[in-house]
């Protein structure tokens, strides 16, 4: 598998690990007493009313100390976060990596908006999140806000917003590297170099993960064609931040990644690749502003192997897509008690699928298919926060003009003869959404909040035009899909009964109207359809406690979710892949700056494979651990463990055809840095 990577890749990691420096690298120094530290590289500050919406922050210490070293594992510490399946990004199909919150699942598309330094990360064609391209060690903070959003890029924030912020030079250090290996022969290598440049800074970083993986097929069901879930992925990121005048800074970021996996059977190969670039201009003067522009080029391939004859039956050989977009936000000075946000954002996604259907009996080509289209969304938003002593009020409105255009589906036989040709009519319209909330500080120890909101999500190009197969079940696309619409309410309390202790609880009800689900038509056929609604109501709780060098972070969610469509067989069922209970608790101990120990207990309740609740995925409870022990200046030994109790994690159960998640995995390696 190593032949897929450029020849200079191992050399790059070796150079970085050796700590070769350049003249512009600055040494860490303490700022003079009284000097104001200006934080660079981030977006505009949160507004005073942001805590009115249910949120949870993950610190850098939590981010870099997960048992797996994967960002999706880090996000799972927020109860209610989930992907479509329980697999992580080493052993799942990339197209199943949709991110959602509050059990508002139902298919593999993201219903949560994931932003990296303000840029939407969802794949322009599929809507999945390329988690393998997001290295946790590059991040400084993660903030998760549950519930619909009416602010920037709000048309994608149906279930909530996950904001990933890159780390700066103070958090990263001048240089750093790490290399680890696990007990199955997998390796993880990463490195970065950072420098202060002209009053700003620059960072280059890389990560390479590869391994033979594990058998996702239970031992009793393996056949000669069964193979381990091998993976091989890399990502490189370059980021620069420079001041432009006294109050303005320019941020630039480029990301290149390649991710290849093998799933279940020999020859069942998938790949996800991307090249992203973005520019962001931040103004922190009296008239605060943020201007962002980005460009994304992505591709996806996938080979489907017959589970009876173990030969290729579908080659999704090429799925190129492009995403472009940007936003402009302005915060005029309107008085100390007020914060006004005015803005506009735009997103455009276009792409197409090229695939070949192959006979499982002869190996001959049956059909060649081509499908695709273009979606775009232009949004205008305004939001106002008003602080009245202990009470802060907020209200926002957004209106989106969406277009679903250029849709087509074409099938030809092996000789090029036309079998089917569909051109779908363009659709467009305006849709409004709102949100509002209140935050009341009863005392230094007690804070109450309440919020209501609405939102929308356009169907993805994948849902509209691309059928897919998890043999023998075929899931058909639906070019007539309508936008999903959300209406939600919530109320919560936050309590700090003593120093170092934080408690919070939120009750909520969210309803997704015209929710897009994979609806069963017969035992081997499903179709993406709008159903009347998915209703989710429940409670989310979080706790944090610091005692000396010990920290406990915990979250728990109970969500009663229901798919509603009177007359349908699934009416009243839980949406597919959604658990009632989910929770996590992490206990960490940092006896000194260089030492860190942590353990995480995570539980996910039982869930169902499909809308008819015919196949169950049993509940799973896992334990992971992390230890970092210094051996000399700038050198530490790192030990990690995933699923240390070797819990059986069922990630797919389709008529008794089962896939499994990560078994017990132990990592050991070395971490370098200054």
XYZ file of C-alpha atoms in Angstrom:
674
model
C 0.000 0.000 0.000
C 2.942 2.300 0.496
C 3.319 2.778 -3.242
C 0.317 5.087 -3.128
C 2.293 7.762 -1.350
C 4.881 10.152 -2.787
C 8.448 9.045 -2.221
C 9.275 12.077 -0.103
C 6.635 11.324 2.535
C 8.767 9.220 4.931
C 11.645 11.660 4.491
C 9.416 14.557 5.481
C 8.499 12.890 8.761
C 12.117 12.009 9.431
C 13.239 15.600 8.930
C 10.489 16.958 11.135
C 11.175 14.411 13.846
C 14.827 15.327 13.888
C 13.828 18.847 14.771
C 15.705 20.635 12.006
C 14.955 24.309 12.434
C 15.038 27.380 10.270
C 16.194 30.896 11.145
C 12.695 32.282 11.535
C 11.661 29.919 14.318
C 11.045 31.935 17.466
C 11.814 30.746 20.966
C 9.058 30.755 23.555
C 9.322 33.705 25.897
C 7.148 35.065 28.641
C 5.384 38.329 27.713
C 6.394 41.397 29.683
C 4.250 42.041 32.736
C 1.076 43.919 31.842
C 1.384 43.298 28.106
C -1.905 42.415 26.385
C -1.708 39.150 24.474
C -3.598 39.284 21.186
C -4.798 35.832 20.148
C -4.228 35.365 16.428
C -5.445 32.722 14.009
C -8.995 32.483 15.326
C -12.285 33.887 14.135
C -14.248 36.672 15.790
C -15.057 36.222 19.455
C -18.264 34.526 20.500
C -21.095 36.913 21.224
C -22.421 37.330 24.791
C -25.525 35.266 24.052
C -23.741 32.265 22.530
C -24.115 30.300 25.813
C -27.901 30.597 25.464
C -27.637 27.596 23.145
C -26.634 24.197 24.520
C -22.888 23.862 23.980
C -19.873 21.904 25.142
C -16.180 22.734 24.716
C -13.411 20.156 24.329
C -9.999 21.412 25.433
C -6.702 20.724 23.687
C -5.654 18.398 26.494
C -8.724 16.236 25.857
C -8.236 16.412 22.097
C -4.649 15.099 22.062
C -5.124 12.376 24.683
C -7.726 10.080 23.152
C -7.068 6.354 23.134
C -7.329 6.107 19.347
C -5.811 9.389 18.173
C -8.867 9.939 15.927
C -10.961 13.107 15.858
C -14.239 11.184 15.668
C -13.276 9.450 18.918
C -12.644 12.864 20.492
C -16.055 14.124 19.362
C -17.727 11.034 20.816
C -17.009 12.440 24.278
C -19.978 14.739 23.587
C -23.035 12.618 24.321
C -25.377 12.669 21.351
C -22.658 12.985 18.723
C -22.702 10.126 16.251
C -21.750 9.027 12.802
C -24.133 6.915 10.758
C -22.300 3.794 11.914
C -20.203 3.034 14.993
C -17.059 2.384 12.930
C -14.312 4.976 12.938
C -12.582 6.311 9.841
C -10.160 3.378 9.597
C -12.760 0.652 9.137
C -15.838 2.205 7.544
C -16.769 3.332 4.082
C -16.052 7.084 3.862
C -19.546 7.768 2.532
C -21.006 6.544 5.855
C -19.190 9.212 7.897
C -21.993 11.713 8.250
C -21.962 13.642 11.542
C -25.111 14.389 13.483
C -26.310 15.247 16.984
C -29.401 14.554 19.072
C -30.326 11.251 17.387
C -31.473 13.085 14.260
C -29.974 10.390 12.055
C -31.685 8.250 9.489
C -29.112 8.158 6.705
C -25.379 8.698 6.247
C -25.445 12.432 5.466
C -24.278 15.039 7.982
C -27.046 16.925 9.718
C -24.507 18.809 11.830
C -22.376 21.602 10.382
C -18.660 20.818 10.862
C -16.348 23.837 10.485
C -12.547 23.857 10.459
C -11.301 27.411 11.012
C -14.681 28.628 9.794
C -14.763 26.477 6.626
C -17.496 23.826 6.110
C -15.790 20.427 5.851
C -18.624 18.292 4.436
C -17.900 16.582 1.127
C -19.611 18.578 -1.664
C -21.167 15.462 -3.239
C -21.895 13.134 -0.328
C -22.088 15.359 2.723
C -19.785 13.097 4.760
C -16.930 14.483 6.885
C -13.350 13.436 5.949
C -12.383 12.663 9.542
C -9.090 11.012 8.566
C -7.929 14.373 7.145
C -8.440 16.161 10.478
C -5.504 15.385 12.768
C -6.417 16.034 16.440
C -2.902 17.242 17.316
C -3.383 20.224 14.963
C -6.386 21.508 16.925
C -6.526 23.914 19.826
C -10.203 23.650 20.729
C -13.501 22.107 19.681
C -16.849 23.680 20.459
C -20.065 21.736 19.892
C -23.368 23.620 19.845
C -26.488 21.510 19.631
C -29.637 22.689 17.865
C -30.365 24.492 14.619
C -28.350 27.504 13.562
C -29.511 30.652 11.796
C -26.111 32.338 11.591
C -23.290 31.797 9.065
C -23.726 28.644 6.950
C -26.868 27.966 8.955
C -28.405 26.004 6.087
C -26.129 23.100 7.077
C -26.579 23.329 10.847
C -29.771 21.320 11.182
C -28.715 19.309 14.251
C -26.015 21.682 15.482
C -22.556 23.061 14.799
C -19.128 21.534 15.479
C -16.422 24.212 15.346
C -12.829 22.982 15.083
C -10.141 25.609 15.739
C -6.527 25.015 14.699
C -3.844 25.367 17.351
C -1.419 28.294 17.272
C 2.330 28.317 17.891
C 1.952 28.712 21.661
C -0.097 25.530 21.821
C 1.958 23.578 19.294
C 5.490 24.582 20.232
C 8.315 25.264 17.781
C 8.415 21.734 16.453
C 6.972 18.379 17.320
C 6.687 14.823 16.080
C 5.295 11.512 17.174
C 5.366 7.963 15.890
C 3.401 5.064 17.331
C 2.770 1.429 16.439
C 0.009 -0.905 17.548
C -0.149 -4.613 18.312
C -1.446 -5.445 14.809
C 1.375 -3.690 12.954
C -0.405 -0.401 12.329
C 1.558 2.847 12.541
C 0.733 6.502 13.111
C 3.274 9.233 12.356
C 2.841 12.965 12.595
C 5.018 16.069 12.708
C 4.868 19.855 12.526
C 7.122 22.880 12.249
C 5.994 26.300 13.459
C 7.509 29.762 13.125
C 6.737 33.344 13.965
C 6.667 35.266 10.698
C 6.441 39.055 10.411
C 4.287 39.486 13.495
C 2.199 36.442 12.639
C 3.045 32.761 12.357
C 3.177 29.814 10.008
C 2.687 26.096 10.597
C 3.245 23.107 8.341
C 2.154 19.684 9.501
C 1.685 16.166 8.229
C 0.253 12.887 9.369
C 0.433 9.371 7.958
C -1.658 6.463 9.255
C -1.474 2.939 7.891
C -2.147 -0.558 9.078
C -3.356 -4.046 8.200
C -6.457 -3.421 10.298
C -8.661 -6.106 11.842
C -11.329 -8.471 10.576
C -14.658 -6.680 10.575
C -16.342 -10.004 9.744
C -17.025 -12.289 12.736
C -14.752 -15.332 12.744
C -17.610 -17.799 12.160
C -18.688 -15.928 9.008
C -15.307 -15.530 7.321
C -14.625 -17.025 3.925
C -11.576 -17.275 1.732
C -12.206 -13.774 0.367
C -12.498 -12.178 3.817
C -9.678 -9.762 4.604
C -8.732 -7.309 7.298
C -9.914 -3.687 7.135
C -6.573 -2.329 5.940
C -6.152 1.447 5.782
C -3.560 3.874 4.457
C -4.064 7.632 4.705
C -2.101 10.846 4.848
C -2.877 14.532 5.195
C -0.733 17.661 4.964
C -1.745 21.097 6.123
C -0.041 24.476 5.735
C -1.383 27.447 7.648
C -0.260 31.048 7.881
C -1.480 34.066 9.837
C -0.121 37.565 9.248
C -1.196 41.003 10.537
C -2.493 43.510 8.006
C -2.399 46.761 9.943
C -3.039 47.125 13.671
C -6.425 45.398 13.898
C -6.672 43.206 10.806
C -5.138 39.800 10.151
C -5.083 37.486 7.143
C -5.353 33.745 7.636
C -4.589 31.209 4.906
C -4.858 27.440 5.029
C -4.253 24.610 2.564
C -5.104 20.942 3.139
C -4.252 17.902 1.009
C -5.325 14.400 1.973
C -5.622 10.875 0.605
C -7.443 8.039 2.372
C -7.668 4.425 1.157
C -9.405 1.496 2.838
C -10.275 -2.157 2.301
C -13.586 -3.390 3.727
C -14.671 -6.989 4.358
C -13.546 -8.671 1.117
C -10.408 -8.784 -0.996
C -10.786 -6.125 -3.691
C -13.399 -4.056 -1.839
C -11.335 -0.890 -2.038
C -12.520 2.658 -1.381
C -10.734 5.980 -1.519
C -11.394 9.572 -0.534
C -9.104 12.385 -1.653
C -9.222 16.148 -1.354
C -7.419 19.448 -1.863
C -8.810 22.402 0.100
C -7.729 26.040 0.249
C -9.164 28.983 2.187
C -8.480 32.645 2.979
C -9.975 34.462 5.944
C -9.629 38.171 6.769
C -10.423 39.137 10.366
C -10.933 42.699 11.568
C -10.948 43.316 15.322
C -11.351 47.095 15.374
C -14.454 49.137 16.201
C -16.102 47.738 13.091
C -15.391 44.029 13.474
C -15.623 41.916 10.356
C -14.848 38.481 8.984
C -14.460 37.705 5.267
C -13.923 34.104 4.194
C -13.487 32.354 0.846
C -12.750 28.683 0.204
C -12.333 26.147 -2.588
C -12.567 22.361 -2.277
C -11.755 19.633 -4.806
C -12.775 16.140 -3.709
C -13.067 12.646 -5.156
C -14.363 9.253 -4.056
C -14.042 5.728 -5.443
C -15.543 2.466 -4.268
C -15.591 -1.173 -5.421
C -18.486 -3.362 -4.271
C -17.799 -7.102 -3.944
C -20.559 -9.726 -4.130
C -21.065 -11.373 -0.736
C -21.991 -14.675 -2.436
C -19.539 -14.975 -5.365
C -16.861 -12.606 -3.981
C -16.192 -10.849 -7.261
C -16.657 -7.155 -8.178
C -20.243 -6.249 -9.056
C -19.983 -2.449 -8.992
C -17.068 -0.120 -9.641
C -17.800 3.450 -8.554
C -14.606 4.478 -10.251
C -14.796 8.255 -10.089
C -16.892 10.803 -8.197
C -15.256 14.215 -8.687
C -16.866 17.138 -6.895
C -16.112 20.779 -6.216
C -17.209 23.042 -3.403
C -16.811 26.801 -3.404
C -18.127 29.310 -0.935
C -17.535 32.129 1.433
C -19.069 34.514 3.889
C -18.924 38.137 4.920
C -19.922 39.146 8.436
C -19.976 42.667 9.855
C -20.381 43.751 13.480
C -20.968 47.504 13.615
C -20.404 49.382 16.898
C -23.870 49.740 18.434
C -23.034 50.225 22.109
C -21.526 48.173 24.898
C -24.818 46.450 25.711
C -25.429 45.340 22.135
C -23.778 43.082 19.576
C -25.190 43.154 16.063
C -24.160 40.652 13.399
C -25.005 41.212 9.742
C -23.832 38.913 6.997
C -24.135 36.910 3.847
C -22.786 33.476 2.924
C -22.734 31.328 -0.191
C -22.090 27.672 -0.929
C -22.073 25.835 -4.230
C -21.559 22.104 -4.691
C -21.293 20.329 -7.993
C -20.199 16.838 -8.869
C -20.971 13.697 -10.771
C -20.684 9.950 -10.452
C -19.150 7.511 -12.923
C -19.772 3.859 -12.146
C -19.775 0.485 -13.877
C -22.118 -2.406 -13.045
C -20.487 -5.817 -13.572
C -22.015 -9.277 -13.888
C -21.135 -11.457 -10.899
C -21.333 -14.549 -13.123
C -19.405 -13.547 -16.244
C -17.391 -10.512 -15.162
C -18.742 -8.636 -18.181
C -19.901 -5.034 -17.993
C -23.679 -4.728 -17.659
C -24.097 -0.952 -17.450
C -22.127 2.252 -17.295
C -23.803 5.018 -15.321
C -23.242 8.731 -14.989
C -25.205 11.021 -12.650
C -24.777 14.376 -10.967
C -25.919 17.952 -10.551
C -25.357 21.281 -8.832
C -26.705 22.656 -5.544
C -26.246 26.204 -4.325
C -27.370 28.260 -1.368
C -27.179 32.024 -0.767
C -28.011 33.087 2.768
C -28.559 36.477 4.408
C -28.503 36.622 8.189
C -28.829 39.085 11.048
C -28.539 38.526 14.777
C -28.723 40.861 17.752
C -27.601 40.289 21.357
C -28.796 42.659 24.059
C -27.366 42.565 27.587
C -29.632 43.912 30.335
C -27.688 43.421 33.538
C -27.928 39.741 34.467
C -30.156 39.001 31.457
C -28.939 38.601 27.884
C -31.409 38.290 25.028
C -30.646 37.197 21.496
C -32.590 36.887 18.291
C -31.596 36.054 14.754
C -33.165 35.606 11.348
C -31.903 34.081 8.153
C -33.286 33.755 4.646
C -31.835 31.348 2.095
C -32.213 31.215 -1.645
C -31.493 27.654 -2.742
C -31.139 26.124 -6.181
C -31.104 22.447 -7.174
C -30.080 22.357 -10.819
C -28.385 20.430 -13.658
C -29.541 17.088 -12.274
C -29.215 14.086 -14.574
C -28.958 10.293 -14.616
C -27.773 8.285 -17.610
C -27.179 4.561 -18.135
C -25.595 2.854 -21.158
C -24.913 -0.765 -22.017
C -21.441 -2.215 -22.506
C -21.426 -1.122 -26.121
C -22.432 2.455 -25.390
C -26.106 2.094 -26.265
C -28.399 4.380 -24.295
C -30.564 2.516 -21.770
C -31.901 5.412 -19.708
C -31.506 9.187 -19.812
C -33.178 11.476 -17.284
C -32.842 15.234 -16.981
C -34.409 16.718 -13.868
C -36.098 20.102 -13.743
C -34.368 22.930 -11.891
C -35.865 23.851 -8.529
C -35.271 26.984 -6.495
C -36.907 29.032 -3.786
C -36.604 31.080 -0.643
C -36.778 29.653 2.852
C -36.541 31.488 6.152
C -35.266 30.343 9.528
C -35.075 31.953 12.952
C -33.557 31.478 16.359
C -33.793 33.237 19.667
C -32.733 32.714 23.244
C -32.298 34.102 26.706
C -29.510 33.748 29.250
C -30.092 34.687 32.897
C -27.308 34.788 35.490
C -29.129 34.222 38.772
C -25.807 34.355 40.613
C -22.151 33.573 40.079
C -23.068 29.921 40.551
C -26.349 29.503 38.657
C -27.269 30.341 35.082
C -30.510 29.591 33.238
C -30.979 29.494 29.476
C -33.715 28.852 26.957
C -33.815 28.870 23.171
C -35.995 28.142 20.163
C -34.875 27.771 16.575
C -35.645 26.562 13.085
C -33.373 25.510 10.245
C -33.029 23.737 6.939
C -30.800 21.359 5.001
C -30.688 20.805 1.267
C -30.562 17.195 0.054
C -27.064 16.292 -1.081
C -26.138 15.367 -4.635
C -25.615 11.848 -3.316
C -29.163 11.617 -1.960
C -30.650 13.129 -5.106
C -28.823 11.223 -7.819
C -26.556 8.377 -6.619
C -27.891 4.878 -5.895
C -25.635 2.614 -3.845
C -25.293 -1.051 -2.980
C -24.371 -2.853 0.223
C -24.798 -6.216 -1.414
C -27.490 -7.508 -1.820
C -29.473 -4.411 -0.741
C -29.786 -1.600 -3.287
C -30.644 1.917 -2.041
C -32.012 4.121 -4.819
C -31.628 7.883 -5.098
C -34.563 10.284 -5.410
C -34.250 13.447 -7.501
C -37.552 14.768 -6.116
C -36.367 15.101 -2.509
C -37.434 18.258 -0.660
C -35.392 20.273 1.835
C -35.402 19.124 5.433
C -36.773 21.671 7.927
C -36.127 21.781 11.676
C -38.159 23.229 14.531
C -36.650 22.973 18.009
C -36.954 24.132 21.608
C -34.704 23.707 24.616
C -34.137 24.915 28.177
C -31.191 24.372 30.464
C -29.433 25.181 33.685
C -25.731 25.501 34.502
C -24.514 25.278 38.092
C -21.085 25.849 39.612
C -21.666 24.833 43.257
C -17.976 25.092 44.173
C -14.709 26.090 42.619
C -13.678 23.581 39.987
C -17.122 22.010 39.606
C -19.462 22.662 36.654
C -22.799 20.931 36.078
C -25.328 21.420 33.293
C -28.566 19.896 32.062
C -30.695 20.588 29.002
C -34.120 19.328 28.007
C -35.118 19.658 24.370
C -37.476 18.716 21.588
C -36.394 18.810 17.944
C -38.536 17.943 14.923
C -37.141 17.453 11.426
C -39.946 17.908 8.904
C -39.597 16.122 5.530
C -36.669 14.178 6.989
C -34.729 12.210 4.370
C -34.501 8.541 5.303
C -33.555 5.253 3.648
C -37.024 3.698 3.370
C -37.393 -0.082 2.897
C -39.481 -1.001 -0.162
C -38.810 -4.765 -0.186
C -36.164 -7.096 1.319
C -33.477 -6.021 -1.168
C -34.569 -2.487 -2.133
C -34.607 0.826 -0.313
C -35.081 4.395 -1.497
C -34.274 7.779 -0.066
C -37.590 9.432 0.699
C -38.932 12.406 2.618
C -40.915 11.161 5.592
C -43.279 13.329 7.598
C -40.852 13.936 10.457
C -38.248 12.678 12.861
C -39.042 13.810 16.389
C -36.363 13.694 19.066
C -36.908 14.743 22.655
C -34.651 14.141 25.589
C -32.207 15.393 28.159
C -28.471 16.106 27.897
C -26.272 16.397 30.971
C -22.622 17.302 31.441
C -20.310 17.555 34.421
C -16.779 18.773 34.975
C -14.729 18.574 38.159
C -11.152 19.594 38.910
C -9.472 18.567 42.143
C -5.791 19.465 42.284
C -4.176 17.662 39.313
C -7.190 15.457 38.579
C -9.953 16.327 36.104
C -13.249 14.550 35.401
C -15.346 15.329 32.320
C -18.596 13.492 31.710
C -21.669 13.762 29.523
C -24.861 11.730 29.222
C -27.781 11.900 26.813
C -31.134 10.153 26.849
C -33.052 10.751 23.628
C -36.434 9.358 22.655
C -36.395 9.591 18.853
C -39.237 8.545 16.601
C -39.795 8.405 12.836
C -43.304 9.478 11.953
C -45.137 8.765 8.721
C -48.776 7.656 9.197
C -49.548 4.484 7.284
C -45.913 3.505 6.776
C -44.527 0.279 8.226
C -41.879 2.240 10.113
C -44.264 4.775 11.663
C -43.412 5.122 15.361
C -40.077 3.314 15.070
C -36.788 4.701 16.200
C -34.770 6.133 13.263
C -32.124 3.735 12.035
C -28.726 3.859 13.746
C -29.906 6.034 16.670
C -29.438 4.931 20.312
C -31.575 6.052 23.236
C -28.660 6.247 25.663
C -25.180 7.573 25.037
C -22.595 8.697 27.545
C -18.900 9.195 28.165
C -16.666 9.988 31.132
C -12.963 10.862 31.057
C -10.752 10.925 34.147
C -7.361 12.566 33.644
C -4.393 13.224 35.909
C -1.615 15.685 35.086
C 0.903 15.623 37.956
C 3.184 18.030 36.059
C 3.312 19.846 32.745
C 4.937 16.917 30.923
C 3.031 14.019 32.498
C -0.507 13.033 31.514
C -2.673 10.017 32.290
C -6.253 9.536 31.195
C -8.980 6.924 30.889
C -12.343 7.141 29.124
C -15.459 5.055 29.663
C -17.974 5.256 26.817
C -21.404 3.683 26.403
C -23.702 3.590 23.375
C -27.119 2.012 23.727
C -28.687 -0.464 21.349
C -29.811 0.750 17.961
C -31.357 -0.666 14.806
C -29.848 -1.224 11.377
C -32.849 -0.116 9.347
C -36.165 1.728 9.510
C -38.185 -1.461 10.179
C -36.140 -2.316 13.292
C -35.547 -5.799 11.900
C -31.901 -6.123 12.973
C -30.503 -4.836 16.261
C -27.045 -3.531 17.064
C -26.511 -4.377 20.749
C -25.345 -1.779 23.262
C -21.589 -1.445 23.670
C -19.448 -0.150 26.539
C -15.761 0.528 25.927
C -12.751 1.666 27.925
C -9.773 3.524 26.458
C -6.634 4.922 28.076
C -3.750 7.301 27.429
C -0.386 7.818 29.154
C 2.392 10.288 28.366
C 5.585 9.962 30.396
C 8.655 12.198 29.868
C 12.058 10.506 29.677
C 14.165 13.585 28.925
C 13.690 17.186 27.815
C 11.380 17.199 24.810
C 11.072 13.391 24.685
C 8.123 11.381 26.035
C 6.902 7.810 25.867
C 3.252 7.512 24.808
C 1.011 4.516 25.526
C -2.559 4.279 24.268
C -5.285 1.677 24.468
C -8.570 1.331 22.576
C -11.451 -0.886 23.722
C -9.283 -2.384 26.448
C -12.032 -4.764 27.604
C -12.328 -6.097 24.024
C -16.051 -5.392 23.890
C -17.824 -6.744 20.800
C -19.023 -3.701 18.851
C -21.561 -4.518 16.143
C -21.479 -1.761 13.529
C -23.733 -3.358 10.904
C -26.331 -6.126 11.024
C -28.115 -6.620 7.750
C -30.121 -9.826 7.829
C -27.460 -11.480 9.963
C -24.553 -10.193 7.847
C -22.533 -8.482 10.552
C -19.643 -6.035 10.667
C -17.638 -5.396 13.821
C -15.899 -2.329 15.213
C -12.450 -1.845 16.701
C -11.325 -4.687 19.009
C -8.757 -4.264 21.773
C -5.841 -2.272 20.347
C -2.692 -1.224 22.188
C -0.346 1.517 20.946
C 3.161 2.499 22.011
C 5.467 5.168 20.690
C 7.526 8.261 21.221
C 6.618 11.940 21.176
C 9.152 14.700 20.560
C 8.780 18.442 20.792
C 9.899 21.830 22.034
